[in-house]
JSON list of C-alpha atoms and ligand atoms in Angstrom, two decimals:
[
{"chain": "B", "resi": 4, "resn": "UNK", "atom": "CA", "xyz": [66.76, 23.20, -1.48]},
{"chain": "B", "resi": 5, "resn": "UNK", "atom": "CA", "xyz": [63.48, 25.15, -0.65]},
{"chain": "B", "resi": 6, "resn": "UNK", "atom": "CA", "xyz": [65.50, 27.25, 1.69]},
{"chain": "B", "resi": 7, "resn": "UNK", "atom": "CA", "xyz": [67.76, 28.18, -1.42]},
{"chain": "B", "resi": 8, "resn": "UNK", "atom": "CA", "xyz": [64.94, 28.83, -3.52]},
{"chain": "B", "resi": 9, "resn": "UNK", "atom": "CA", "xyz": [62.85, 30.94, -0.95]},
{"chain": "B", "resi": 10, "resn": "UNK", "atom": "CA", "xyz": [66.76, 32.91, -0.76]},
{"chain": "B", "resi": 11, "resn": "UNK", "atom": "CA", "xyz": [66.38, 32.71, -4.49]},
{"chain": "B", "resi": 12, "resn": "UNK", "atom": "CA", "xyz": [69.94, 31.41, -4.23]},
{"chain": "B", "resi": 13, "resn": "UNK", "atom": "CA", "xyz": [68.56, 28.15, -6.40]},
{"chain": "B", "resi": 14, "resn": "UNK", "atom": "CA", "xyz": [66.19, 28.78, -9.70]},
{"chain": "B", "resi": 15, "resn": "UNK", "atom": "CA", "xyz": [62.53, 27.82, -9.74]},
{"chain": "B", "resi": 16, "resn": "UNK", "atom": "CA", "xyz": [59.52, 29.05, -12.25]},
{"chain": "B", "resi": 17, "resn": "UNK", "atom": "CA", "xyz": [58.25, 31.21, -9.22]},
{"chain": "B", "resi": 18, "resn": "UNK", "atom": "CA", "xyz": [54.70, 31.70, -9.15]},
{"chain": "B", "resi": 19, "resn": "UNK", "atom": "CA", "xyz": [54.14, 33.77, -5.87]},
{"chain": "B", "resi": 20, "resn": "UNK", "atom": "CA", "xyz": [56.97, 35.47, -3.32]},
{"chain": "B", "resi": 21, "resn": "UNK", "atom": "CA", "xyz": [54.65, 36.43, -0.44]},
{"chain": "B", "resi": 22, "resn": "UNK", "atom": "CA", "xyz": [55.01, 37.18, 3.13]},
{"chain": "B", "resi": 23, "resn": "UNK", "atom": "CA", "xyz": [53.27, 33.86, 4.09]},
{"chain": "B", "resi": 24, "resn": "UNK", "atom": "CA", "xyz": [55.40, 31.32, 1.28]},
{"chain": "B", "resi": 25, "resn": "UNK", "atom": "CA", "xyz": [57.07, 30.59, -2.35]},
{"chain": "B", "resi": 26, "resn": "UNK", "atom": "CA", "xyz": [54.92, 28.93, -4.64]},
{"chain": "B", "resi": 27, "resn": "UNK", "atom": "CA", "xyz": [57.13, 27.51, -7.33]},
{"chain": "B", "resi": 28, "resn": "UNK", "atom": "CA", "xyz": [56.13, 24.87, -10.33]},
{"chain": "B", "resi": 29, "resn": "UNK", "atom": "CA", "xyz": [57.70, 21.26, -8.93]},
{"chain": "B", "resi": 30, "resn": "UNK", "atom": "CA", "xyz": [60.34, 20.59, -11.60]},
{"chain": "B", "resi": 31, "resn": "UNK", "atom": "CA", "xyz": [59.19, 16.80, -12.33]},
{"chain": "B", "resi": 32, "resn": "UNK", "atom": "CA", "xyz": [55.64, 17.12, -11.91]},
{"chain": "B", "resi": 33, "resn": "UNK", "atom": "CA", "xyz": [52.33, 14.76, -12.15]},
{"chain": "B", "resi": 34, "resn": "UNK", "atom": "CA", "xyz": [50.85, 17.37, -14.15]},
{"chain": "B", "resi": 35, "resn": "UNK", "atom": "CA", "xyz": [51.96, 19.95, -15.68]},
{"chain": "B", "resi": 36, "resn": "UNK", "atom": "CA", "xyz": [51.34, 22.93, -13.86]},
{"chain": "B", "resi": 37, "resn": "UNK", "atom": "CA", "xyz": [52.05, 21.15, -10.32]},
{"chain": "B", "resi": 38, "resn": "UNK", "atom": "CA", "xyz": [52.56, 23.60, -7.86]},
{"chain": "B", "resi": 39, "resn": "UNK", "atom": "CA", "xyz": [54.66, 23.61, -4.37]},
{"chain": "B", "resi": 40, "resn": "UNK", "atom": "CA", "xyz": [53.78, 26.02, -1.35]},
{"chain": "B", "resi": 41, "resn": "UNK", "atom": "CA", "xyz": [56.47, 26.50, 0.87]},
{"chain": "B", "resi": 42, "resn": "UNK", "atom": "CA", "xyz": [56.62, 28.23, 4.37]},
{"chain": "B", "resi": 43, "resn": "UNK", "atom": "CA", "xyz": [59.46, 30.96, 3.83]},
{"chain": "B", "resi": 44, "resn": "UNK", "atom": "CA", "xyz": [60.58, 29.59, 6.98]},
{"chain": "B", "resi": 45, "resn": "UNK", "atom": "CA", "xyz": [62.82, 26.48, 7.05]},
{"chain": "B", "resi": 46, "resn": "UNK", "atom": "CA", "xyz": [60.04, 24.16, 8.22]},
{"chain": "B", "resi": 47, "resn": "UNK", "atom": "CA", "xyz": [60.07, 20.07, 7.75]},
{"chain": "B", "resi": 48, "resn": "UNK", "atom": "CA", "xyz": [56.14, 18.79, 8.42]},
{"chain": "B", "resi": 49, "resn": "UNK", "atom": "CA", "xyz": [53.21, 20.34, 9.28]},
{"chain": "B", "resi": 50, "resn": "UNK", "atom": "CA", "xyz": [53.65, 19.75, 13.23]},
{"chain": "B", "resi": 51, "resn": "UNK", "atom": "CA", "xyz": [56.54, 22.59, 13.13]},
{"chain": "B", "resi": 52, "resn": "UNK", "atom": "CA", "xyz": [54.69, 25.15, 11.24]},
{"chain": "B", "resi": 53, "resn": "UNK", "atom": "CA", "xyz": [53.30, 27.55, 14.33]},
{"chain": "B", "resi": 54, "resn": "UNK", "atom": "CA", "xyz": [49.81, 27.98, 15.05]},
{"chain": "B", "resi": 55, "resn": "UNK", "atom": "CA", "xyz": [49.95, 32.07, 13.89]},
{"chain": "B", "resi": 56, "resn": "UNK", "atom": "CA", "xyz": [51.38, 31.12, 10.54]},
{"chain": "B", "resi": 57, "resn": "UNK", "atom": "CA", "xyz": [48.68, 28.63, 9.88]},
{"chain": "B", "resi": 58, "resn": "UNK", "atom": "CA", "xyz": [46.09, 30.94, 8.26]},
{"chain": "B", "resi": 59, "resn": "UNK", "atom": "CA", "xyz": [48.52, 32.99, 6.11]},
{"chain": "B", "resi": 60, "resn": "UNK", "atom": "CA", "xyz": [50.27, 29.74, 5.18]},
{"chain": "B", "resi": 61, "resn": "UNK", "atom": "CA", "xyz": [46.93, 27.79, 4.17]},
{"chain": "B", "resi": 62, "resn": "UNK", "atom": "CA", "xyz": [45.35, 30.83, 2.49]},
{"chain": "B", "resi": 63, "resn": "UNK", "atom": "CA", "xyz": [48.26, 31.32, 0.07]},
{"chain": "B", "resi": 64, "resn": "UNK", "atom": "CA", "xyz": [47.51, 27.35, -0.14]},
{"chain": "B", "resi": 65, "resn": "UNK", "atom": "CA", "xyz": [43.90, 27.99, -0.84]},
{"chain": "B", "resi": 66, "resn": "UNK", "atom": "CA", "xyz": [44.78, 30.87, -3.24]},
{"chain": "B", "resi": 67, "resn": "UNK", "atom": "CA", "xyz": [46.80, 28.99, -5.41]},
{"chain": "B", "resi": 68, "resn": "UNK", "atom": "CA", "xyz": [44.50, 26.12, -5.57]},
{"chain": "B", "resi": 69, "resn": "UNK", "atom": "CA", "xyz": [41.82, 28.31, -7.03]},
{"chain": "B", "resi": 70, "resn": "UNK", "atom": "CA", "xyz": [44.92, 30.05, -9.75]},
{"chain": "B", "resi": 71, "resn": "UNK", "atom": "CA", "xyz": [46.03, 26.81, -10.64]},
{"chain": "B", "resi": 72, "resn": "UNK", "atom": "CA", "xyz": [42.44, 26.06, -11.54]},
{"chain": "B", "resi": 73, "resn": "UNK", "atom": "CA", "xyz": [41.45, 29.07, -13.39]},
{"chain": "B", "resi": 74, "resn": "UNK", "atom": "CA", "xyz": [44.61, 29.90, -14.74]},
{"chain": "B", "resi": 75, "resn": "UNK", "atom": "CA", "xyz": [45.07, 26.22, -16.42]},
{"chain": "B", "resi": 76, "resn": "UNK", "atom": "CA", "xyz": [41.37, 25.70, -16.79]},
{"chain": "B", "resi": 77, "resn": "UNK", "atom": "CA", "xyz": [41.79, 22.52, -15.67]},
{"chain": "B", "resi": 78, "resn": "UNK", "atom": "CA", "xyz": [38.70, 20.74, -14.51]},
{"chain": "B", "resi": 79, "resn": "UNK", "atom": "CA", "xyz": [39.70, 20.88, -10.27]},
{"chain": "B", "resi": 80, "resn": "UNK", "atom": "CA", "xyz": [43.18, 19.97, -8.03]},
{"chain": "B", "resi": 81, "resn": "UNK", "atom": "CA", "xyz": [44.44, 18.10, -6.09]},
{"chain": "B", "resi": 82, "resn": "UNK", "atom": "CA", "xyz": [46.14, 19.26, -2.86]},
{"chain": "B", "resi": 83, "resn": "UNK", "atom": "CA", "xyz": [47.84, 16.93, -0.71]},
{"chain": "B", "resi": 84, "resn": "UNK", "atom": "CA", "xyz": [51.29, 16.90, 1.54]},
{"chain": "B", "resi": 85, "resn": "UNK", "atom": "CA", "xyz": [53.34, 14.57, 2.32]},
{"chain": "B", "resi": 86, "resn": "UNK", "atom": "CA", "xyz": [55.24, 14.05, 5.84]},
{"chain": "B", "resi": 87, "resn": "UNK", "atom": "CA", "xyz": [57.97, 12.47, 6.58]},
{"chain": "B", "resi": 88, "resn": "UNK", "atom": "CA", "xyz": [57.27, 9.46, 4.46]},
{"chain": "B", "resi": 89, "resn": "UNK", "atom": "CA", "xyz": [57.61, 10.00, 0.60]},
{"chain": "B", "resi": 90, "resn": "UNK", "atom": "CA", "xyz": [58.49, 13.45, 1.89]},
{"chain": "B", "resi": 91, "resn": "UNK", "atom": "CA", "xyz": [61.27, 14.02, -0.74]},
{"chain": "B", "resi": 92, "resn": "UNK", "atom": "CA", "xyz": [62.00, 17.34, 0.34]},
{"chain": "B", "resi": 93, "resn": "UNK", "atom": "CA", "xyz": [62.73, 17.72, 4.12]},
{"chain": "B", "resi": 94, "resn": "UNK", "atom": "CA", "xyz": [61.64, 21.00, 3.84]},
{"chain": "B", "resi": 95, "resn": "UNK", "atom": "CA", "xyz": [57.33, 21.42, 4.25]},
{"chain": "B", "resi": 96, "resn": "UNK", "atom": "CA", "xyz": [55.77, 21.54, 1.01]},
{"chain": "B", "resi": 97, "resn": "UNK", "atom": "CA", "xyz": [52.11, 21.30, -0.19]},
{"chain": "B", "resi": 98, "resn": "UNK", "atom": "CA", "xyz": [51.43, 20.42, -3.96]},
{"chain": "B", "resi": 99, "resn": "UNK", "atom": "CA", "xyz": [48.70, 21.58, -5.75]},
{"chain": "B", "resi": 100, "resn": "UNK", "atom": "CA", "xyz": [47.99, 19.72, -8.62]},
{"chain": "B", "resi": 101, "resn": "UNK", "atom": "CA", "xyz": [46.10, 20.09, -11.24]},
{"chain": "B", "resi": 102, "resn": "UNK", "atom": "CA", "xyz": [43.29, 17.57, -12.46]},
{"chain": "B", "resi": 103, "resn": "UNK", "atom": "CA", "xyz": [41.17, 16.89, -15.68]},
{"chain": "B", "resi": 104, "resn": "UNK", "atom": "CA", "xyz": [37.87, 14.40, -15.48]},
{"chain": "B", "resi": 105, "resn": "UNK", "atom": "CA", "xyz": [39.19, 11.50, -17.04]},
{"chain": "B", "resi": 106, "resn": "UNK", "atom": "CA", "xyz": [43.11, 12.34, -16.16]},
{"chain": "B", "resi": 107, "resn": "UNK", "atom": "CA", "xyz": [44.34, 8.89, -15.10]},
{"chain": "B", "resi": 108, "resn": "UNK", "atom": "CA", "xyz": [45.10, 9.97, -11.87]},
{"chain": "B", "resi": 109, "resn": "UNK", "atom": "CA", "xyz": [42.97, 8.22, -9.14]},
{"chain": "B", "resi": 110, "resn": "UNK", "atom": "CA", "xyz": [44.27, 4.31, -10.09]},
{"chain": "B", "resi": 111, "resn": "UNK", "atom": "CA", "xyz": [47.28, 4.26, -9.25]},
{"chain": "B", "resi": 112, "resn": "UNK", "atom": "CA", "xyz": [47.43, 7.40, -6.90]},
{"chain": "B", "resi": 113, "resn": "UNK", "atom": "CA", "xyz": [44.76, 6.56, -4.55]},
{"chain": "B", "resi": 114, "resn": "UNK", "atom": "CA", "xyz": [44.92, 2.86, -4.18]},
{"chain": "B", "resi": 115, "resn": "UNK", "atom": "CA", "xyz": [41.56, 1.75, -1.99]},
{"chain": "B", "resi": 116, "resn": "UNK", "atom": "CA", "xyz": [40.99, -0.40, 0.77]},
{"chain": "B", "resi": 117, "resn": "UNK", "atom": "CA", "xyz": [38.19, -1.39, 3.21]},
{"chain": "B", "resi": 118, "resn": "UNK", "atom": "CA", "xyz": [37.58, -1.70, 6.84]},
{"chain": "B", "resi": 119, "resn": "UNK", "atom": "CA", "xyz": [37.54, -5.17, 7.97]},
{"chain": "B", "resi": 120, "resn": "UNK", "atom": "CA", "xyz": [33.72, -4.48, 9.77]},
{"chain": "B", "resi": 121, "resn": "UNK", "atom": "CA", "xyz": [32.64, -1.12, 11.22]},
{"chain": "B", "resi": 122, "resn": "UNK", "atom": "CA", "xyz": [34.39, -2.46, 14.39]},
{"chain": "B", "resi": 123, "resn": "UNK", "atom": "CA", "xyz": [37.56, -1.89, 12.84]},
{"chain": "B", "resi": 124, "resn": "UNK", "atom": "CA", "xyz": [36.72, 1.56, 11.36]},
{"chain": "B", "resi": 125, "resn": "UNK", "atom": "CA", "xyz": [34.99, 2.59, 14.75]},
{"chain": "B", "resi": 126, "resn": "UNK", "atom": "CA", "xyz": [38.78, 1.52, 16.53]},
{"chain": "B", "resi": 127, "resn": "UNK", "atom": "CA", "xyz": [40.58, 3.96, 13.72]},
{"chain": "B", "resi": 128, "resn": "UNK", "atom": "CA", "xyz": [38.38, 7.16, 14.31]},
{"chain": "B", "resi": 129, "resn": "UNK", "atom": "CA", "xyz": [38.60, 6.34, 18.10]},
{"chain": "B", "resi": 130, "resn": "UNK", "atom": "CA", "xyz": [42.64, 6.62, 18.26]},
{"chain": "B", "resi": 131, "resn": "UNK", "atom": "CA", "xyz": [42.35, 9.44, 16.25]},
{"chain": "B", "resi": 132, "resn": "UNK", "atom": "CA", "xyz": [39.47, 11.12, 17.92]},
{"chain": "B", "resi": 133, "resn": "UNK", "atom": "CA", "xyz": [41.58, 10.35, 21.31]},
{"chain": "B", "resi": 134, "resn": "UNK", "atom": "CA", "xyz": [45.15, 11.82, 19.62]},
{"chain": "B", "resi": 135, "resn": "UNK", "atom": "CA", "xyz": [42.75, 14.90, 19.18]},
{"chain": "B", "resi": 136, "resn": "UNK", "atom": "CA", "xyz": [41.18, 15.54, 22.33]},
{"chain": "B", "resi": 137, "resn": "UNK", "atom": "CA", "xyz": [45.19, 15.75, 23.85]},
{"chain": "B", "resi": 138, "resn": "UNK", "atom": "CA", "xyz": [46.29, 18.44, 21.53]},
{"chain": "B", "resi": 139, "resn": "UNK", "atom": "CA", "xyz": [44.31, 20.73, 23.76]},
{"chain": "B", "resi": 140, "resn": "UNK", "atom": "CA", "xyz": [42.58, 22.60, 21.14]},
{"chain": "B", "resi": 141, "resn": "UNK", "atom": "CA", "xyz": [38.66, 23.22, 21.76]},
{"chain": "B", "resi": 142, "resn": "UNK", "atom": "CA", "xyz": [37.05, 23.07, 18.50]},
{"chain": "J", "resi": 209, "resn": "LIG", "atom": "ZN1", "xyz": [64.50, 24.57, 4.07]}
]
């Protein structure tokens, strides 16, 4: 579907055709004005998108988070992107959305939970502090 769009073989309210992505308004969205930034490349998650398209991608991300801001006036977004699960588009997408103080959105969106103790919590950033260190990046 993105790949159709990006081919503009398949309609969308474009709002950027760049080098780096498509940014087109997500037909049924939580807001209106919800925004999709796709790689032009047929992509699914995040893990495939290479290391040299990272910046371009993510600053046409950032760029559109501060449009859909000004541009709506709305009060801030919300960026998020989903893989693989509730990923209804196998095709990597990043939705900027955006928000209003008092829009509604945080109950329902973000249901909260807690750690058990700090043991717990400590055991959570330690698997993911480990699945860092192997990805051989030095930060
Ligand atoms: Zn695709």
């Amino acid at each position: 579907m993105f790949c159709g769009i990006v081919a503009g073989e398949v309609p969308a309210f474009r709002v950027a055709d760049e080098a780096d992505g498509v940014a087109l308004l997500d037909t049924r969205p939580v807001f209106k004005g919800h925004v999709l930034v796709v790689p032009r490349t047929h992509l699914v998650t995040l893990a495939d998108l290479p290391a040299d398209a990272l910046p371009g991608y993510f600053r046409l991300v950032q760029r559109l988070a501060v449009a859909v801001e000004a541009g709506l006036s709305a009060g801030g977004t919300f960026v998020a992107m989903n893989n693989k699960v509730s990923q209804s588009v196998p095709h990597l997408h990043t939705h900027v959305v955006p928000r209003t103080k008092g829009d509604g959105l945080r109950g329902f969106f973000w249901p909260r939970t807690r750690y058990a103790d700090d043991a717990e919590a400590g055991d959570f950033a330690g698997r993911i502090a480990a699945a860092l260190a192997e990805d051989g990046t030095v930060g």
